[in-house]
CSV table of C-alpha atoms in Angstrom, one decimal:
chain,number,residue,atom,x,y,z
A,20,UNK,CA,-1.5,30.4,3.3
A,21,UNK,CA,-1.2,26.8,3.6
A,22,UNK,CA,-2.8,26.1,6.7
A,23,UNK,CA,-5.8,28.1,5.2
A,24,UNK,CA,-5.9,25.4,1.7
A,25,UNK,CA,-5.9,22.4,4.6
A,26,UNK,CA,-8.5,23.7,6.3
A,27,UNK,CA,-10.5,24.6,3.2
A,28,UNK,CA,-9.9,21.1,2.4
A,29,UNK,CA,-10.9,19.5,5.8
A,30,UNK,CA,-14.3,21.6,5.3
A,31,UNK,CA,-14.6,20.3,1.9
A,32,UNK,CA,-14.0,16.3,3.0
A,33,UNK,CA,-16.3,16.5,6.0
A,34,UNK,CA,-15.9,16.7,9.2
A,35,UNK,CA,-12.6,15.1,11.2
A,36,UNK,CA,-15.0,13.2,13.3
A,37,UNK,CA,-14.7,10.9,10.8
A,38,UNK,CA,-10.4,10.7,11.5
A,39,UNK,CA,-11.3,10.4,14.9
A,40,UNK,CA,-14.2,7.3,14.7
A,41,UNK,CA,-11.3,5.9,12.3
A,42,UNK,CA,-13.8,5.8,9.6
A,43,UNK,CA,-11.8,8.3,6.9
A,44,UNK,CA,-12.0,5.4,5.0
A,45,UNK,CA,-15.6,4.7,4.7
A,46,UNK,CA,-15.8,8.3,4.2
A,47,UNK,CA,-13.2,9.0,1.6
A,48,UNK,CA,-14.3,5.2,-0.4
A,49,UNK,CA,-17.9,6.7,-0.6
A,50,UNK,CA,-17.8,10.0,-1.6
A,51,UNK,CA,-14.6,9.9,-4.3
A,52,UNK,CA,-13.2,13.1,-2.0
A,53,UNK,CA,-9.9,12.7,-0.2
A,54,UNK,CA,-9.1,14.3,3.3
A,55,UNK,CA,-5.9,16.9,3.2
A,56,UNK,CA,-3.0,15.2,2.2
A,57,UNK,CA,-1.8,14.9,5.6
A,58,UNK,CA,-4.7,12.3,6.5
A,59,UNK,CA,-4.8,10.8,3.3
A,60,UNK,CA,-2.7,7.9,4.6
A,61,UNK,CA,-4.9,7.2,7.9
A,62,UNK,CA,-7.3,5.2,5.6
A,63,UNK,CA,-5.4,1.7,6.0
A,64,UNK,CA,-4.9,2.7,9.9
A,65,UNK,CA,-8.8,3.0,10.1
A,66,UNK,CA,-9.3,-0.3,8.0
A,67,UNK,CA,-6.6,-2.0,10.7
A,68,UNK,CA,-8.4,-0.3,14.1
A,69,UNK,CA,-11.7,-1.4,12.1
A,70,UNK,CA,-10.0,-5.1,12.1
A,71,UNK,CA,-8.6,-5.1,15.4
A,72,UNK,CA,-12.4,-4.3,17.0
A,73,UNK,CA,-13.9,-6.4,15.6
A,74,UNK,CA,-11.7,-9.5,15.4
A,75,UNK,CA,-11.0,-10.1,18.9
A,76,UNK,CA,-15.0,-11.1,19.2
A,77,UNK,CA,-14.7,-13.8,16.4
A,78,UNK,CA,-11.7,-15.0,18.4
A,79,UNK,CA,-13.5,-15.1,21.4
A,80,UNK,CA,-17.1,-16.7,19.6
A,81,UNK,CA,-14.8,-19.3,16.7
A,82,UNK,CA,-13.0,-22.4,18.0
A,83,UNK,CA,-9.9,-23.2,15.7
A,84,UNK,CA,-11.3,-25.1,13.2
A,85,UNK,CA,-14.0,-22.6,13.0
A,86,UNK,CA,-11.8,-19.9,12.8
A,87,UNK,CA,-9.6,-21.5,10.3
A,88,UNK,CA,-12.9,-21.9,7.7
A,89,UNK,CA,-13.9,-18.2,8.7
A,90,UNK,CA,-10.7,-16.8,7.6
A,91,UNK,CA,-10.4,-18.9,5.0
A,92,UNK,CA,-13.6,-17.8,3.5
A,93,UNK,CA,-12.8,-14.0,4.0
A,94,UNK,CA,-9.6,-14.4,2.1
A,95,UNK,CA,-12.2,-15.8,-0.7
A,96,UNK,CA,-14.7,-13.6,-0.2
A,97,UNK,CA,-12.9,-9.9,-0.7
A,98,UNK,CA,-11.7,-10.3,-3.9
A,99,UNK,CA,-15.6,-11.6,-5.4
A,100,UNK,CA,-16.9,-8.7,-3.3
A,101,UNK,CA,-14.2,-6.4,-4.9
A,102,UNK,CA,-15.8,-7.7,-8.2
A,103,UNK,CA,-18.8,-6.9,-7.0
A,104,UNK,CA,-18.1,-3.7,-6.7
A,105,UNK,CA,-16.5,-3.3,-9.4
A,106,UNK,CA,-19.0,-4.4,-11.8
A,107,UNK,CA,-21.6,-2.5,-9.8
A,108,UNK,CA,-19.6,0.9,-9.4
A,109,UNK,CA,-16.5,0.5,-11.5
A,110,UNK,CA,-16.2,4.4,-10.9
A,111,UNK,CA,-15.5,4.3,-7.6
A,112,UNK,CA,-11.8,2.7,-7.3
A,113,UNK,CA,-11.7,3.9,-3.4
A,114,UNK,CA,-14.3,1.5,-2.0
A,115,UNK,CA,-12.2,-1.1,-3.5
A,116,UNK,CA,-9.1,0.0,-2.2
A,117,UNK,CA,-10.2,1.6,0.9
A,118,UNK,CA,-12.8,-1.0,2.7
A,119,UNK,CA,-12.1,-3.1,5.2
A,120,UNK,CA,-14.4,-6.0,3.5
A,121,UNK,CA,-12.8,-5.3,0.6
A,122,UNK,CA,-9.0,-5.4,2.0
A,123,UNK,CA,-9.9,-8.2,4.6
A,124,UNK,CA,-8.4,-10.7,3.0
A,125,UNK,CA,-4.4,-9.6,3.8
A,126,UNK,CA,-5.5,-9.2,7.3
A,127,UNK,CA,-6.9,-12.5,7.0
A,128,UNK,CA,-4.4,-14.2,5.7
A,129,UNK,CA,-1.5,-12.8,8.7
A,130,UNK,CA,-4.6,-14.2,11.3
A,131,UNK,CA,-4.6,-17.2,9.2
A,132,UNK,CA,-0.5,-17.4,9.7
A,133,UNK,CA,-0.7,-16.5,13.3
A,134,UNK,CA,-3.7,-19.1,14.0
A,135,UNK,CA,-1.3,-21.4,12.6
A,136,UNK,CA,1.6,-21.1,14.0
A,137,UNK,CA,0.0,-21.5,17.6
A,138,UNK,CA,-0.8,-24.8,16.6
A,139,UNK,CA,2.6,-26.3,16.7
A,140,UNK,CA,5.7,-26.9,14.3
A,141,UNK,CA,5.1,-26.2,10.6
A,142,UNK,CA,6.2,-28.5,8.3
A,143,UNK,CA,6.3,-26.7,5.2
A,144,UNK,CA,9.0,-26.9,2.5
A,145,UNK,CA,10.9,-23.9,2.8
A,146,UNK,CA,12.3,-24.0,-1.2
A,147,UNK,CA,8.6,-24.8,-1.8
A,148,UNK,CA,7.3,-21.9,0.2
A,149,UNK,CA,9.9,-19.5,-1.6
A,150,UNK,CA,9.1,-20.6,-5.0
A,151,UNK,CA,5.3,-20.0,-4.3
A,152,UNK,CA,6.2,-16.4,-2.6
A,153,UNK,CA,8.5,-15.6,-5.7
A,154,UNK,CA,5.7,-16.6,-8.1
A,155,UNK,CA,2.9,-14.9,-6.5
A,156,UNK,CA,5.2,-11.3,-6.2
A,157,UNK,CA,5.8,-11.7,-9.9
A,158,UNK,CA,2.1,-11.9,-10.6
A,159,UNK,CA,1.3,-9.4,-8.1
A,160,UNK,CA,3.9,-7.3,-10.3
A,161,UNK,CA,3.1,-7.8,-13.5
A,162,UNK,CA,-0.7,-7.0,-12.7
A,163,UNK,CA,0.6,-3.7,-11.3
A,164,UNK,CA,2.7,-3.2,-14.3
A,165,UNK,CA,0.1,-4.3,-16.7
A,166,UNK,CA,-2.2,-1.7,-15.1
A,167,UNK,CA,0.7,1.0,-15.8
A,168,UNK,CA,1.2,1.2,-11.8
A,169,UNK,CA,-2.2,2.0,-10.9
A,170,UNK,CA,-3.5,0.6,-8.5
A,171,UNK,CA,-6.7,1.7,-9.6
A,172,UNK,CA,-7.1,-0.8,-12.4
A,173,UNK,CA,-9.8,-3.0,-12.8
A,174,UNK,CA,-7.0,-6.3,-12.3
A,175,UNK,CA,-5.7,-4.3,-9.7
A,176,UNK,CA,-9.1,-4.1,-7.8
A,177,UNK,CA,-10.2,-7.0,-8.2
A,178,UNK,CA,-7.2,-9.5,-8.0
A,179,UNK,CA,-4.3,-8.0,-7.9
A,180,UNK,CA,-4.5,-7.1,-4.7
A,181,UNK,CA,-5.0,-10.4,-3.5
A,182,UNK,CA,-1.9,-11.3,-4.9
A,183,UNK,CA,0.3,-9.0,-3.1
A,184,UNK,CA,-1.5,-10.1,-0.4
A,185,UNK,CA,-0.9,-13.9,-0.7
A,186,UNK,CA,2.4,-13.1,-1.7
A,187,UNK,CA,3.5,-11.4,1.4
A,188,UNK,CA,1.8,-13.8,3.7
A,189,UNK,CA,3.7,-16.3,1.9
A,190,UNK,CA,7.3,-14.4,2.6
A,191,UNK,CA,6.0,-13.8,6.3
A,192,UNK,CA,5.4,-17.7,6.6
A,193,UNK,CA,8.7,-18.3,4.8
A,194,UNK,CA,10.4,-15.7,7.2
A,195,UNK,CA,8.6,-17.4,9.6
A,196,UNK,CA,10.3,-21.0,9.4
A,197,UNK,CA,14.0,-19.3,8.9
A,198,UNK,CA,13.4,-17.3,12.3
A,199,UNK,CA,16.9,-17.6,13.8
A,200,UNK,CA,18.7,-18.9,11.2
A,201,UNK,CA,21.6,-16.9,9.5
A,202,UNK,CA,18.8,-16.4,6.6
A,203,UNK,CA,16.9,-13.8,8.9
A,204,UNK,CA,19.5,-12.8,11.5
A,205,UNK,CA,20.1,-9.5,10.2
A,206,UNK,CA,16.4,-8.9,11.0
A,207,UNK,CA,17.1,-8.9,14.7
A,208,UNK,CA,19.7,-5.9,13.9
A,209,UNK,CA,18.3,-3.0,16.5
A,210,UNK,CA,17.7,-0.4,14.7
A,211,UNK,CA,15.0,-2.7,12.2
């Protein structure tokens, strides 16, 4: 039956020690093989438990400023390591896709947001702040589209998803300065 195929698939992806250390991911990015389809989505829960961690010691060990440049050069850094990887195993889509050095740089950028938003008022022109959030989505789109909605593509794995990244910081931060307003009151609706 069924249950027989998942677990011929769980013996055939490895051990769910992996689920539970919430390092699927690593597994999965390494090896090409994906868990049953029922785990499949636990990769980018592992990359987020492999963020959360971790990131509460840089808090502790960074001062702002330091912590600014830090994130700053993560949200840098993943996409040239993505090209790294890319160039060095452009087989292996998953290990761009599925790593958290690799995907860091979205996390980065919400730590960035939250950093800075601690630090007092933003002044940040809201039409400016939508144009550049409407332009990044479109790129982020069109690379998508371009790769015929893979996100497997070489653009896609190596700068596209930065984009959607920066882009949905962007609508976060725009969100952000409208919190209150009529612009984002039906957010507060209960059931959201």
């Amino acid at each position: 039956g069924n249950g027989g195929l998942a677990h011929r698939q769980m013996l055939d992806w490895g051990s769910p020690l992996w689920l539970y250390a919430y390092l699927g991911n690593v597994r999965t990015a390494f090896t090409g093989v994906s868990p049953p389809f029922a785990f499949v989505p636990m990769w980018s829960l592992h990359v987020e438990e492999q963020f959360y961690l971790l990131f509460p010691f840089v808090v502790l060990h960074l001062g702002n400023r330091c912590l600014r440049r830090t994130l700053t050069a993560l949200i840098v850094g993943a996409p040239l390591l993505r090209v790294a990887l890319w160039w060095l195993a452009p087989d292996r889509p998953l290990m761009q896709y599925m790593l958290l050095p690799c995907r860091i740089d979205g996390l980065a950028f919400g730590a960035l947001i939250a950093l800075r938003v601690r630090m007092g008022p933003l002044r940040v022109g809201r039409t400016l702040l939508a144009v550049v959030a409407t332009g990044l989505s479109v790129a982020a789109f069109a690379v998508f589209v371009e790769g015929g909605r893979s996100f497997d593509t070489a653009l896609e794995r190596t700068i596209g998803y930065s984009l959607f990244s920066a882009a949905a910081a962007r609508w976060i931060l725009w969100l952000i300065l409208f919190r209150g307003s009529g612009a984002t009151g039906w957010l507060d609706v209960a059931p959201l």
